[in-house]
PDB file of C-alpha atoms in Angstrom:
ATOM      1  CA  UNK A1205       0.000   0.000   0.000  1.00  0.00           C
ATOM      2  CA  UNK A1206       1.507   3.359  -1.019  1.00  0.00           C
ATOM      3  CA  UNK A1207       1.375   5.089   2.361  1.00  0.00           C
ATOM      4  CA  UNK A1208       3.428   8.098   3.403  1.00  0.00           C
ATOM      5  CA  UNK A1209       4.621   8.091   7.023  1.00  0.00           C
ATOM      6  CA  UNK A1210       4.745  11.118   9.309  1.00  0.00           C
ATOM      7  CA  UNK A1211       6.869  10.859  12.445  1.00  0.00           C
ATOM      8  CA  UNK A1212       5.478  11.662  15.890  1.00  0.00           C
ATOM      9  CA  UNK A1213       4.452   9.995  19.127  1.00  0.00           C
ATOM     10  CA  UNK A1214       3.204   6.438  18.800  1.00  0.00           C
ATOM     11  CA  UNK A1215      -0.517   6.502  19.616  1.00  0.00           C
ATOM     12  CA  UNK A1216      -1.213   3.157  17.959  1.00  0.00           C
ATOM     13  CA  UNK A1217      -1.865   2.569  14.287  1.00  0.00           C
ATOM     14  CA  UNK A1218      -3.262   5.789  12.786  1.00  0.00           C
ATOM     15  CA  UNK A1219      -4.120   5.784   9.078  1.00  0.00           C
ATOM     16  CA  UNK A1220      -5.602   8.727   7.185  1.00  0.00           C
ATOM     17  CA  UNK A1221      -7.323   8.243   3.835  1.00  0.00           C
ATOM     18  CA  UNK A1222      -7.485  11.653   2.179  1.00  0.00           C
ATOM     19  CA  UNK A1223      -7.782  13.588  -1.067  1.00  0.00           C
ATOM     20  CA  UNK A1224      -4.990  15.926  -2.142  1.00  0.00           C
ATOM     21  CA  UNK A1225      -7.514  18.675  -2.981  1.00  0.00           C
ATOM     22  CA  UNK A1226      -9.620  18.405   0.207  1.00  0.00           C
ATOM     23  CA  UNK A1227      -9.420  21.263   2.713  1.00  0.00           C
ATOM     24  CA  UNK A1228     -10.860  19.127   5.536  1.00  0.00           C
ATOM     25  CA  UNK A1229      -8.233  16.464   4.824  1.00  0.00           C
ATOM     26  CA  UNK A1230      -5.504  19.102   5.150  1.00  0.00           C
ATOM     27  CA  UNK A1231      -7.031  20.307   8.439  1.00  0.00           C
ATOM     28  CA  UNK A1232      -7.032  16.718   9.734  1.00  0.00           C
ATOM     29  CA  UNK A1233      -3.350  16.304   8.797  1.00  0.00           C
ATOM     30  CA  UNK A1234      -2.506  19.608  10.505  1.00  0.00           C
ATOM     31  CA  UNK A1235      -4.369  18.512  13.637  1.00  0.00           C
ATOM     32  CA  UNK A1236      -2.488  15.194  13.773  1.00  0.00           C
ATOM     33  CA  UNK A1237       0.792  17.073  13.384  1.00  0.00           C
ATOM     34  CA  UNK A1238      -0.200  19.635  16.068  1.00  0.00           C
ATOM     35  CA  UNK A1239      -0.901  16.666  18.382  1.00  0.00           C
ATOM     36  CA  UNK A1240       2.513  15.193  17.425  1.00  0.00           C
ATOM     37  CA  UNK A1241       0.944  11.869  16.428  1.00  0.00           C
ATOM     38  CA  UNK A1242       2.783   9.410  14.174  1.00  0.00           C
ATOM     39  CA  UNK A1243       0.518   8.414  11.298  1.00  0.00           C
ATOM     40  CA  UNK A1244       0.379   7.071   7.773  1.00  0.00           C
ATOM     41  CA  UNK A1245      -1.658   8.660   5.018  1.00  0.00           C
ATOM     42  CA  UNK A1246      -2.518   8.215   1.380  1.00  0.00           C
ATOM     43  CA  UNK A1247      -4.061  10.612  -1.126  1.00  0.00           C
ATOM     44  CA  UNK A1248      -6.601   8.332  -2.794  1.00  0.00           C
ATOM     45  CA  UNK A1249      -7.159  10.686  -5.749  1.00  0.00           C
ATOM     46  CA  UNK A1250      -3.488  10.407  -6.760  1.00  0.00           C
ATOM     47  CA  UNK A1251      -3.577   6.610  -7.070  1.00  0.00           C
ATOM     48  CA  UNK A1252      -4.238   4.764 -10.318  1.00  0.00           C
ATOM     49  CA  UNK A1253      -5.668   1.431 -11.419  1.00  0.00           C
ATOM     50  CA  UNK A1254      -5.601  -1.595  -9.141  1.00  0.00           C
ATOM     51  CA  UNK A1255      -3.794   0.248  -6.351  1.00  0.00           C
ATOM     52  CA  UNK A1256      -6.572   2.845  -6.239  1.00  0.00           C
ATOM     53  CA  UNK A1257      -9.293   0.179  -6.304  1.00  0.00           C
ATOM     54  CA  UNK A1258      -7.697  -1.697  -3.375  1.00  0.00           C
ATOM     55  CA  UNK A1259      -7.537   1.463  -1.267  1.00  0.00           C
ATOM     56  CA  UNK A1260     -11.129   2.405  -2.133  1.00  0.00           C
ATOM     57  CA  UNK A1261     -12.282  -1.040  -0.948  1.00  0.00           C
ATOM     58  CA  UNK A1262     -10.424  -0.491   2.332  1.00  0.00           C
ATOM     59  CA  UNK A1263     -12.008   2.919   2.850  1.00  0.00           C
ATOM     60  CA  UNK A1264     -15.493   1.475   2.162  1.00  0.00           C
ATOM     61  CA  UNK A1265     -15.029  -0.985   5.067  1.00  0.00           C
ATOM     62  CA  UNK A1266     -14.761   1.977   7.444  1.00  0.00           C
ATOM     63  CA  UNK A1267     -16.889   4.482   5.568  1.00  0.00           C
ATOM     64  CA  UNK A1268     -19.425   3.079   3.070  1.00  0.00           C
ATOM     65  CA  UNK A1269     -20.184   6.617   1.780  1.00  0.00           C
ATOM     66  CA  UNK A1270     -16.539   6.867   0.640  1.00  0.00           C
ATOM     67  CA  UNK A1271     -16.177  10.429   1.903  1.00  0.00           C
ATOM     68  CA  UNK A1272     -12.992  12.089   3.053  1.00  0.00           C
ATOM     69  CA  UNK A1273     -11.149  12.397   5.299  1.00  0.00           C
ATOM     70  CA  UNK A1274     -11.483   8.932   6.801  1.00  0.00           C
ATOM     71  CA  UNK A1275      -9.219   8.341   9.792  1.00  0.00           C
ATOM     72  CA  UNK A1276      -8.782   4.738  10.990  1.00  0.00           C
ATOM     73  CA  UNK A1277      -7.476   4.073  14.491  1.00  0.00           C
ATOM     74  CA  UNK A1278      -5.863   0.724  15.384  1.00  0.00           C
ATOM     75  CA  UNK A1279      -7.961  -1.098  12.772  1.00  0.00           C
ATOM     76  CA  UNK A1280     -10.838  -0.806  15.278  1.00  0.00           C
ATOM     77  CA  UNK A1281     -12.470   2.590  14.976  1.00  0.00           C
ATOM     78  CA  UNK A1282     -12.889   5.275  12.363  1.00  0.00           C
ATOM     79  CA  UNK A1283     -13.579   8.997  12.339  1.00  0.00           C
ATOM     80  CA  UNK A1284     -15.234  10.249   9.171  1.00  0.00           C
ATOM     81  CA  UNK A1285     -14.929  13.910   8.252  1.00  0.00           C
ATOM     82  CA  UNK A1286     -13.068  16.566  10.222  1.00  0.00           C
ATOM     83  CA  UNK A1287     -14.006  16.117  13.880  1.00  0.00           C
ATOM     84  CA  UNK A1288     -11.386  17.832  16.025  1.00  0.00           C
ATOM     85  CA  UNK A1289     -12.968  16.901  19.372  1.00  0.00           C
ATOM     86  CA  UNK A1290     -13.264  13.215  18.507  1.00  0.00           C
ATOM     87  CA  UNK A1291      -9.679  13.090  17.161  1.00  0.00           C
ATOM     88  CA  UNK A1292      -8.321  14.768  20.309  1.00  0.00           C
ATOM     89  CA  UNK A1293     -10.354  12.461  22.552  1.00  0.00           C
ATOM     90  CA  UNK A1294      -9.368   9.307  20.649  1.00  0.00           C
ATOM     91  CA  UNK A1295      -5.650  10.136  20.617  1.00  0.00           C
ATOM     92  CA  UNK A1296      -5.337  11.595  24.138  1.00  0.00           C
TER      93      UNK A1296
END
């Protein structure tokens, strides 16, 4: 999977599915960086072919509406959309 990694404190497995053109996705990334959380992310709109299809299927497991951003925490929970309070609470 073509993930980019951002260094920070280990708060478990944090994966952000985002779009490169999405303002809310950028705000979510900025929030994670402000919280100094290590995370992986992928810009789904920049992927092509099979790689893109695989990622889309993964996002649908957590968010059937396929909206962005979709943040997945420890393969157990997801936060859909920009929700600063829920992100702060989940990663405290």
